[in-house]
CSV table of C-alpha atoms in Angstrom, one decimal:
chain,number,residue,atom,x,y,z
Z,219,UNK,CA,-24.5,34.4,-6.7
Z,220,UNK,CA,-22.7,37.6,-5.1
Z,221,UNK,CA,-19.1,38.5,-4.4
Z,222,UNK,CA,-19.0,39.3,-0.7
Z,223,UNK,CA,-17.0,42.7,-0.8
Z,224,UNK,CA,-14.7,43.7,1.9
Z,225,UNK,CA,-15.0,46.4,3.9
Z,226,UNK,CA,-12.9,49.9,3.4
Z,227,UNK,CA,-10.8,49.8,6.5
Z,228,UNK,CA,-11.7,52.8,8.6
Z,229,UNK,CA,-9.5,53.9,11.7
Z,230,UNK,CA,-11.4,55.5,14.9
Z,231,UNK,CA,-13.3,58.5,14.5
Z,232,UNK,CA,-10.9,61.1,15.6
Z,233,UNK,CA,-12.7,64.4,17.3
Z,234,UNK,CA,-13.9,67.4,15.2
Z,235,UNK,CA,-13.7,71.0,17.0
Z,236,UNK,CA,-14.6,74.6,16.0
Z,237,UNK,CA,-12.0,76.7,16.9
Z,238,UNK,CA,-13.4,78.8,19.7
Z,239,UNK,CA,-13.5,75.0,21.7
Z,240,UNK,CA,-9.8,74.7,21.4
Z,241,UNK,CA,-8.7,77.4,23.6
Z,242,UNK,CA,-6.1,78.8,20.8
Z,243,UNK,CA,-6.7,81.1,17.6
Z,244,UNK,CA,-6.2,79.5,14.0
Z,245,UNK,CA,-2.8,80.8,14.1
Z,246,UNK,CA,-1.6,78.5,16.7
Z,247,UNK,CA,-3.6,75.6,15.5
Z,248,UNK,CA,-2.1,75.9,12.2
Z,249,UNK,CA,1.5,75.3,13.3
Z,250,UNK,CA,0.0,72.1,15.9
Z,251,UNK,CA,1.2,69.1,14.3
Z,252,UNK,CA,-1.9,67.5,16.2
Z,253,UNK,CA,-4.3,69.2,14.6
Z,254,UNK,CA,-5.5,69.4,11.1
Z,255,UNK,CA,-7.7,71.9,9.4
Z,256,UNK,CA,-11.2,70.2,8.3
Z,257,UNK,CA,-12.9,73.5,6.8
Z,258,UNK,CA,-13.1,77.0,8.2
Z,259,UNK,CA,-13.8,77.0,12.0
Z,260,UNK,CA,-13.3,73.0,12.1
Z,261,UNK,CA,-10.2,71.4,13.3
Z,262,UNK,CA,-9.2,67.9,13.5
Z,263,UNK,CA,-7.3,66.3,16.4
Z,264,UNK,CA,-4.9,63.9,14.6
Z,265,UNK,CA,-1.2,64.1,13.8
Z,266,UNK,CA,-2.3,61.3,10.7
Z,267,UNK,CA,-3.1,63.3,7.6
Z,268,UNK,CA,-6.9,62.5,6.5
Z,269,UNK,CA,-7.6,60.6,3.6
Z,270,UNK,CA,-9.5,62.3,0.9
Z,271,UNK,CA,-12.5,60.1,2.0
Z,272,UNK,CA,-12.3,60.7,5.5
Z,273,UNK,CA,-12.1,64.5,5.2
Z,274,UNK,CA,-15.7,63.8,2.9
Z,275,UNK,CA,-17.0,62.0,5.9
Z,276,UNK,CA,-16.5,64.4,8.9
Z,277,UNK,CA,-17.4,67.1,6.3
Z,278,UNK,CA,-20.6,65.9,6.3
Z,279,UNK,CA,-21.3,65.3,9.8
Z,280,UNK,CA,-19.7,68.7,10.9
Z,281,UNK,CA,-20.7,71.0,7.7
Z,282,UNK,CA,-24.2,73.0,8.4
Z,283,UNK,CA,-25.2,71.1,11.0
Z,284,UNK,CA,-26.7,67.9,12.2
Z,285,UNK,CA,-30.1,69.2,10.6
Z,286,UNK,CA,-28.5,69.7,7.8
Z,287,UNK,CA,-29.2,66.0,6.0
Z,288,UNK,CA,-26.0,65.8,4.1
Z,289,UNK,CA,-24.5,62.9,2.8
Z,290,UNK,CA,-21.4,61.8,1.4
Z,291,UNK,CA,-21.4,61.7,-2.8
Z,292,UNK,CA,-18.8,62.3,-5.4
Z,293,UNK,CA,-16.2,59.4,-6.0
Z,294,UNK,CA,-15.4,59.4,-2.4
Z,295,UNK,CA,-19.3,57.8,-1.8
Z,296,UNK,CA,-18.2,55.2,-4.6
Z,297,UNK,CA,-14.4,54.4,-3.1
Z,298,UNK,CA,-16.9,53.0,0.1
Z,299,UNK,CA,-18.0,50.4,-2.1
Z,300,UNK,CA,-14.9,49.6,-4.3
Z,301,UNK,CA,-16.9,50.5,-7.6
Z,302,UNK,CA,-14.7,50.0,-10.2
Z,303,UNK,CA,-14.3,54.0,-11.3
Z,304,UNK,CA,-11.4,54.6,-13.4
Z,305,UNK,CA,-10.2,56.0,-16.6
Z,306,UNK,CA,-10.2,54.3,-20.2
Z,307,UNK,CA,-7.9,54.1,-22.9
Z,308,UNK,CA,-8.0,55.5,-26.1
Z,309,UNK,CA,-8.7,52.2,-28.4
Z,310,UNK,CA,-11.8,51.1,-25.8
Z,311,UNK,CA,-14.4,53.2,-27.2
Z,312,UNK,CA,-13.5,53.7,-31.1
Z,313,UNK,CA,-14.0,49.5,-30.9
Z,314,UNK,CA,-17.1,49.4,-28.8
Z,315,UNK,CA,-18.8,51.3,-30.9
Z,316,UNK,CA,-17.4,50.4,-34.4
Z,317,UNK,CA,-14.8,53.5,-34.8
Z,318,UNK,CA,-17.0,56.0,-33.5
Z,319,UNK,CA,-14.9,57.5,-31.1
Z,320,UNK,CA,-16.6,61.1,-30.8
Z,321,UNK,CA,-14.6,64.5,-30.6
Z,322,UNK,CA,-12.8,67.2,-27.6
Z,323,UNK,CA,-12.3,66.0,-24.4
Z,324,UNK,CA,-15.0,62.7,-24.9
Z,325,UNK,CA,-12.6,61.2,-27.9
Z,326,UNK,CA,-11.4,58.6,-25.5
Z,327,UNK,CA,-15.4,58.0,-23.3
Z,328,UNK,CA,-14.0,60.0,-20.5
Z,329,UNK,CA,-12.5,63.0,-19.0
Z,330,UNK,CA,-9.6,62.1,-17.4
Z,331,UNK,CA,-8.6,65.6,-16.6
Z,332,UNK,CA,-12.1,66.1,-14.8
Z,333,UNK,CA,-12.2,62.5,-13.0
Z,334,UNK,CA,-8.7,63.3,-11.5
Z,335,UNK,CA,-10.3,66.9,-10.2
Z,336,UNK,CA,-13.5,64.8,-8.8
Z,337,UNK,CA,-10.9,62.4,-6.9
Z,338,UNK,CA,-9.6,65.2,-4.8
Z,339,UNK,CA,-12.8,67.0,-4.6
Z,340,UNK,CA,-15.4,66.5,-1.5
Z,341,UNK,CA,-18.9,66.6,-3.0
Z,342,UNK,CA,-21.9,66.3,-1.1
Z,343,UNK,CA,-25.7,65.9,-1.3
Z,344,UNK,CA,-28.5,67.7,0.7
Z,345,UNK,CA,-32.0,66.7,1.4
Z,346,UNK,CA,-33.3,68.6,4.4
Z,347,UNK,CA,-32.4,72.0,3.5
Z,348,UNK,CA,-30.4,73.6,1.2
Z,349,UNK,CA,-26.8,74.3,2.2
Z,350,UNK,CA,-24.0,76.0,0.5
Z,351,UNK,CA,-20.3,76.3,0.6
Z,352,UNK,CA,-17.8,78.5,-1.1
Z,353,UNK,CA,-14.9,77.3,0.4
Z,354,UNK,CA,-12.3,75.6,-2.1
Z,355,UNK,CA,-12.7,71.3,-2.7
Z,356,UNK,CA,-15.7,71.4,-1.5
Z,357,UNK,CA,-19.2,70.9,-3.9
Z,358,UNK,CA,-22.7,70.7,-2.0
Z,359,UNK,CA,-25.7,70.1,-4.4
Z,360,UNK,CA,-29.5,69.2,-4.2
Z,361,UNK,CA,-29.7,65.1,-3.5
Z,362,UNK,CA,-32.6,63.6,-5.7
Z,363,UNK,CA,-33.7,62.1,-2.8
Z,364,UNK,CA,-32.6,58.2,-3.5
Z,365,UNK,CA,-32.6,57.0,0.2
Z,366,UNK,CA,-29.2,57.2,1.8
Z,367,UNK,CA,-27.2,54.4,3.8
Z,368,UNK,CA,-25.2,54.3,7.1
Z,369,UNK,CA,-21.8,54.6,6.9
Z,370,UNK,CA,-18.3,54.8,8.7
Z,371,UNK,CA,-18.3,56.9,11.7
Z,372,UNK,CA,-21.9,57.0,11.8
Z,373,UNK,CA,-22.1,59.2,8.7
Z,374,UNK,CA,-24.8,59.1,5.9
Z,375,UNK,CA,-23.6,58.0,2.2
Z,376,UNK,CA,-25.6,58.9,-0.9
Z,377,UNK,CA,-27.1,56.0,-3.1
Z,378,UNK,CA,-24.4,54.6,-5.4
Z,379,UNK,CA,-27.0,55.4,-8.4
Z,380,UNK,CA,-27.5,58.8,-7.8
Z,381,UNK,CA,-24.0,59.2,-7.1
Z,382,UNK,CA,-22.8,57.3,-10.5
Z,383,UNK,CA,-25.8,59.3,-11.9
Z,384,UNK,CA,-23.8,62.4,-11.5
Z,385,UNK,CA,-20.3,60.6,-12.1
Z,386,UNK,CA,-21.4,59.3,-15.7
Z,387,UNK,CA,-19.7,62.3,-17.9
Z,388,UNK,CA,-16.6,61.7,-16.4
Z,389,UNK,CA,-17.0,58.3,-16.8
Z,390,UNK,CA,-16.7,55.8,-20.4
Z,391,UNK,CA,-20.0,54.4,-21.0
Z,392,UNK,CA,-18.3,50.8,-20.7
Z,393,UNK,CA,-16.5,51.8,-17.2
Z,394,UNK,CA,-20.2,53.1,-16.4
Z,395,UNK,CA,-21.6,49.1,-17.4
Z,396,UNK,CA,-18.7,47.8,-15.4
Z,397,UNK,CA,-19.8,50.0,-12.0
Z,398,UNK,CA,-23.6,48.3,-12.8
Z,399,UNK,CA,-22.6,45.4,-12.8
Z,400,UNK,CA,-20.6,45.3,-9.9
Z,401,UNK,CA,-23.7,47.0,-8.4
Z,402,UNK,CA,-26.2,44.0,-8.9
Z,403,UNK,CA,-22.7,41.1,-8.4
Z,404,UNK,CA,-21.8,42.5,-5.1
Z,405,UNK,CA,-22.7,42.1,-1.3
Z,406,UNK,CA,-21.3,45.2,0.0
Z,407,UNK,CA,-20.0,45.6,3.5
Z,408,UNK,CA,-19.5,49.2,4.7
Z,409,UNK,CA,-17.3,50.1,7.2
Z,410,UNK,CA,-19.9,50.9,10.8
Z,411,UNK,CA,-22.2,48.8,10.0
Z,412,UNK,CA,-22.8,45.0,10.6
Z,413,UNK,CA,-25.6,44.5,8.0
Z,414,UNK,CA,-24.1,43.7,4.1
Z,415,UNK,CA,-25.7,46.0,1.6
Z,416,UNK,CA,-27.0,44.3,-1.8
Z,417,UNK,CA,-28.9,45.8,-4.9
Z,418,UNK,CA,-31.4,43.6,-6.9
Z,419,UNK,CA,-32.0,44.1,-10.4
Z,420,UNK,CA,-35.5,45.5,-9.4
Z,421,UNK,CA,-33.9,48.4,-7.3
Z,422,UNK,CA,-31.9,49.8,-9.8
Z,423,UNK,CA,-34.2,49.7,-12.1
Z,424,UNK,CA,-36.8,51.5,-9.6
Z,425,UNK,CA,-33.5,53.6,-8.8
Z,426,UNK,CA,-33.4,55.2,-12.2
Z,427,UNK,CA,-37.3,55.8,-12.3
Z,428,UNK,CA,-36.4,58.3,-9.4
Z,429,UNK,CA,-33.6,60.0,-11.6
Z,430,UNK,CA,-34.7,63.4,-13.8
Z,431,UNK,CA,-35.8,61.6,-16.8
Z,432,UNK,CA,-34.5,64.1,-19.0
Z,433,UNK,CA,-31.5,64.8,-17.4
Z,434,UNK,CA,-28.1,63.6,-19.4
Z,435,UNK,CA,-27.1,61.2,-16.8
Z,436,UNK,CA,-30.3,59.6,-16.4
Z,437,UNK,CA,-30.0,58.7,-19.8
Z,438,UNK,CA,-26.0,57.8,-20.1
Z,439,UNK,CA,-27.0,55.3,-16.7
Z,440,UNK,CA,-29.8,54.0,-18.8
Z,441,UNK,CA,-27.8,52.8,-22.1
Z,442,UNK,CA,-24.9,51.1,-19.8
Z,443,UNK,CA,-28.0,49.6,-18.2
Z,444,UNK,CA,-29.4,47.5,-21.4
Z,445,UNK,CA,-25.5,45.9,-21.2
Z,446,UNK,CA,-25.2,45.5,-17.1
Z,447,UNK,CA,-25.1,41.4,-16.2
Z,448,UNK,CA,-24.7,39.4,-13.2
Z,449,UNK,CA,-23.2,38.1,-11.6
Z,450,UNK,CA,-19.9,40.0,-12.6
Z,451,UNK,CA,-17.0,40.6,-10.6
Z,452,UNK,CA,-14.1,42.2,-12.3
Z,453,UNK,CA,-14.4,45.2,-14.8
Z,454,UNK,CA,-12.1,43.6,-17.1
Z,455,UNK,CA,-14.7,41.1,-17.4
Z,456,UNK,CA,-17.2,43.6,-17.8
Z,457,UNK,CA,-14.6,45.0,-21.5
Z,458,UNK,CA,-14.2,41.3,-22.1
Z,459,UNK,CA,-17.9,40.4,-22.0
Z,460,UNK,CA,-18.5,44.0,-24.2
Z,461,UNK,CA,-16.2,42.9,-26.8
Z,462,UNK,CA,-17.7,39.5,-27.0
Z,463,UNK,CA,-21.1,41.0,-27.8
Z,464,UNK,CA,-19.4,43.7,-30.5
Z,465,UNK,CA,-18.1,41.0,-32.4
Z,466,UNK,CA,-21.5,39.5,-32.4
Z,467,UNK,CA,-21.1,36.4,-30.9
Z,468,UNK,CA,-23.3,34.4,-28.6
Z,469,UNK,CA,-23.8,36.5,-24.9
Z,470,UNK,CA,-21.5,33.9,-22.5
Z,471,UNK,CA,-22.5,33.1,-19.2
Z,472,UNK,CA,-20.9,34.5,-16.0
Z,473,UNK,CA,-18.6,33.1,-13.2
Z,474,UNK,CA,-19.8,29.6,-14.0
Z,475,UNK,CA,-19.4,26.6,-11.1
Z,476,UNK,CA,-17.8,23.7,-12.8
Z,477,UNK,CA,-16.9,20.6,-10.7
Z,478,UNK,CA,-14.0,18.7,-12.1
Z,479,UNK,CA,-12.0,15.5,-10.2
Z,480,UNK,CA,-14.1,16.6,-6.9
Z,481,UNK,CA,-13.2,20.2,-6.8
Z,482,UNK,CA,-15.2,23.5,-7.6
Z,483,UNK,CA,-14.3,25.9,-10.1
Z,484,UNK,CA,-15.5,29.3,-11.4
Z,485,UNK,CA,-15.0,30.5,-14.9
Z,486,UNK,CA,-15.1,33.9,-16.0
Z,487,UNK,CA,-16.9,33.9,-18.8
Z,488,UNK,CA,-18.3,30.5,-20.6
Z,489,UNK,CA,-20.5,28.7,-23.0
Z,490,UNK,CA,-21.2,25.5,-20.9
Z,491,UNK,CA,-22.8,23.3,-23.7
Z,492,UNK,CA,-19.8,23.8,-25.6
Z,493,UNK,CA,-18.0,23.5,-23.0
Z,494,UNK,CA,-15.9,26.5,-24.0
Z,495,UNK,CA,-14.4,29.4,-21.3
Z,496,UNK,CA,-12.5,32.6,-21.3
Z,497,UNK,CA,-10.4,33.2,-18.2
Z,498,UNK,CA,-9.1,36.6,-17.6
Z,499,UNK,CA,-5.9,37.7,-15.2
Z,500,UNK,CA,-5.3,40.6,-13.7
Z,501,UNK,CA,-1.7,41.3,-12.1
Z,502,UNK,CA,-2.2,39.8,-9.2
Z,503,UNK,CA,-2.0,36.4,-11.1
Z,504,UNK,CA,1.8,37.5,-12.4
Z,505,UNK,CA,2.8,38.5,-8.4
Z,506,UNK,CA,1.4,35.7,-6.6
Z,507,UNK,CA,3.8,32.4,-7.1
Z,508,UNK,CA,1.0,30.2,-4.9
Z,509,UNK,CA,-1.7,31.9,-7.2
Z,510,UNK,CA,-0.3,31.3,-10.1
Z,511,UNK,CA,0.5,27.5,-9.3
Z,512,UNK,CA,-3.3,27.0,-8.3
Z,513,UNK,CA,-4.1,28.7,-11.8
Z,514,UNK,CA,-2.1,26.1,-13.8
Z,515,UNK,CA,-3.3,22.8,-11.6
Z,516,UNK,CA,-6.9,24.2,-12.5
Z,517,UNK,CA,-6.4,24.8,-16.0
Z,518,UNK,CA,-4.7,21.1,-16.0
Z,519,UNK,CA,-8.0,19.5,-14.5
Z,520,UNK,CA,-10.1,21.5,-16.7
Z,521,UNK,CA,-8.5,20.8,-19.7
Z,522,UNK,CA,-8.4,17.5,-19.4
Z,523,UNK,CA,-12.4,17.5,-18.5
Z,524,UNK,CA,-12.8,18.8,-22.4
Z,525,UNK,CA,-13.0,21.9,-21.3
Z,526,UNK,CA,-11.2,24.6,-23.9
Z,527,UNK,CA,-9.8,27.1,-21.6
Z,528,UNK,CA,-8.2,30.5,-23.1
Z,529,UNK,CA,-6.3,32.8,-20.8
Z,530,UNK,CA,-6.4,36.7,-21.2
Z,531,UNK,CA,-4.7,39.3,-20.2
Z,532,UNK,CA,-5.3,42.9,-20.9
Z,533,UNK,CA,-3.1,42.8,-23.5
Z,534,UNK,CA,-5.2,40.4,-25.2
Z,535,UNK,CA,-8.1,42.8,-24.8
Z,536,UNK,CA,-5.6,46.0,-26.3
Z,537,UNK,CA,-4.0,44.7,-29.2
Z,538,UNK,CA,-6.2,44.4,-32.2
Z,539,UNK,CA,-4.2,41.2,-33.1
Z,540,UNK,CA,-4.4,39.1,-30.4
Z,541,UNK,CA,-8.2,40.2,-29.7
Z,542,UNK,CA,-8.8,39.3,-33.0
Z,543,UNK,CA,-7.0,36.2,-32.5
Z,544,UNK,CA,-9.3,35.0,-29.7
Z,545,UNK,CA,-12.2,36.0,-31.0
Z,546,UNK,CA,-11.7,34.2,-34.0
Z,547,UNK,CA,-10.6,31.2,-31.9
Z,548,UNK,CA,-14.6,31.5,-29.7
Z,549,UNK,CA,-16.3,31.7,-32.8
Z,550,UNK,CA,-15.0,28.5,-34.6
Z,551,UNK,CA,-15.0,26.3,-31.1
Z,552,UNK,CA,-18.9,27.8,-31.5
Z,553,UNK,CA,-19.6,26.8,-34.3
């Protein structure tokens, strides 16, 4: 069962010149509220500032050439398919791993300092021939060949494993599972093309054989691997599902269809034979007014099924005493 993603919206492709096509010096285009500076010699005809991903984009159609076989990588690659990359906090890891929390900038499982560089930061993969840049926010390396896919304005986008591959320092190993499993949960739609992108279990996994086996990332992609399930569709049920398995109880199922008084639900997380379920709510659930009615009628008809229903929160996942809470409330409804 996949979550159909939506699309990134993506305005028209506005037009790329190099300066000698503009009829003025870089001077005069400077001070042109029309036109924005791509890189050196490129200008872009738009008073609309570019987005950090559409600057990564026309980079890599304009940058070297159209020989040049770039494509887009970096966190702007992953943003195209609403990957779940983000920061951590600083009790995740130290529980995950029973206190082991490591030392210098990994304590918390991340770099935060370095994932907010890579947000502003173009990066891009070539496959053709090599090509090099000095200029600044820009990063051009070698791609490891992964097969690329269309994206928005006709450009080419890196494979999201190579490209999370690369990510993974930056990244907490469980925020690393949570991108997996959105990976193998997910029908992805990208913005320019009209065919939805999926990636089987059996992809990634040929994906990673294409990786330098040696290489640390190849092996950090590899451990959150052995935890990645599907189909998962929210990286706070990806934590949820993590702590489950620390505390060393029974692996739930995921996004289970229960049909109760004619209607179809889907639970989070669940043990169906026990006919136990874990529910998790993000903000959106405390904003919406409609949503939040609909969440209380379906709890109603659930609970009154015999189902046990337990709501989370994240602060149910942060606090050591109300995580322990509803732990200890699973494993006794398990037993």
């Amino acid at each position: 069962m996949l979550y159909r993603q939506r699309s990134v919206p993506f305005p028209p492709e506005p037009t790329v010149l190099v300066t000698a096509d503009t009829g003025a010096r870089a001077s005069q285009l400077m001070k042109n509220p029309g036109v924005q500076r791509l890189a050196r010699g490129l200008w872009v005809l738009r008073e609309e500032p570019l987005s950090g991903l559409e600057r990564s984009v026309l980079l890599q159609k304009h940058i070297g050439g159209p020989d040049a076989g770039l494509a887009v990588g970096g966190v702007h690659a992953l943003k195209l398919f609403r990957l779940p990359v983000g920061g951590t906090e600083a009790w995740v890891q130290p529980v995950l791993t029973g206190g082991k929390s490591g030392s210098g900038r990994n304590r918390n499982g991340g770099r935060a300092d370095e994932l907010a560089a890579a947000r502003q930061r173009t990066e891009l993969l070539w496959t053709h021939h090599r090509v090099q840049s000095q200029q600044r926010g820009i990063r051009i390396a070698k791609s490891q060949g992964l097969p690329c896919l269309e994206g928005p304005w006709g450009g080419c986008i890196a494979h999201p494993v190579e490209v999370l591959a690369r990510l993974s320092k930056l990244l907490a190993p469980w925020r690393i599972t949570a991108c997996l499993d959105a990976m193998i949960s997910t029908q992805f739609v990208l913005p320019g093309s009209t065919t939805p992108v999926s990636f089987t279990r059996d992809h990634v996994e040929q994906c990673l054989d294409q990786l330098p086996p040696t290489s640390h990332g190849t092996a950090r992609m590899r451990r959150a691997w052995r935890d990645a399930r599907s189909p998962c569709w929210s990286a706070p049920e990806t934590l949820t599902r993590l702590l489950i398995d620390r505390a060393g109880l029974p692996e739930p199922q995921l996004n289970v269809q229960v049909t109760v008084a004619g209607r179809t639900f889907i639970l989070d997380l669940a043990w169906p034979e026990a006919r136990i379920a874990l529910e998790y709510n993000g903000a959106v659930h405390a904003r919406e007014i409609d949503q939040y009615r609909d969440e209380m009628y379906r709890l109603g008809l659930l609970r009154d099924a015999g189902w046990d229903v337990s709501v989370l929160t994240w602060d149910d996942l942060r606090s050591p005493a109300r995580r322990e809470a509803w732990l200890t409330r699973v494993r006794r409804a398990l037993r």
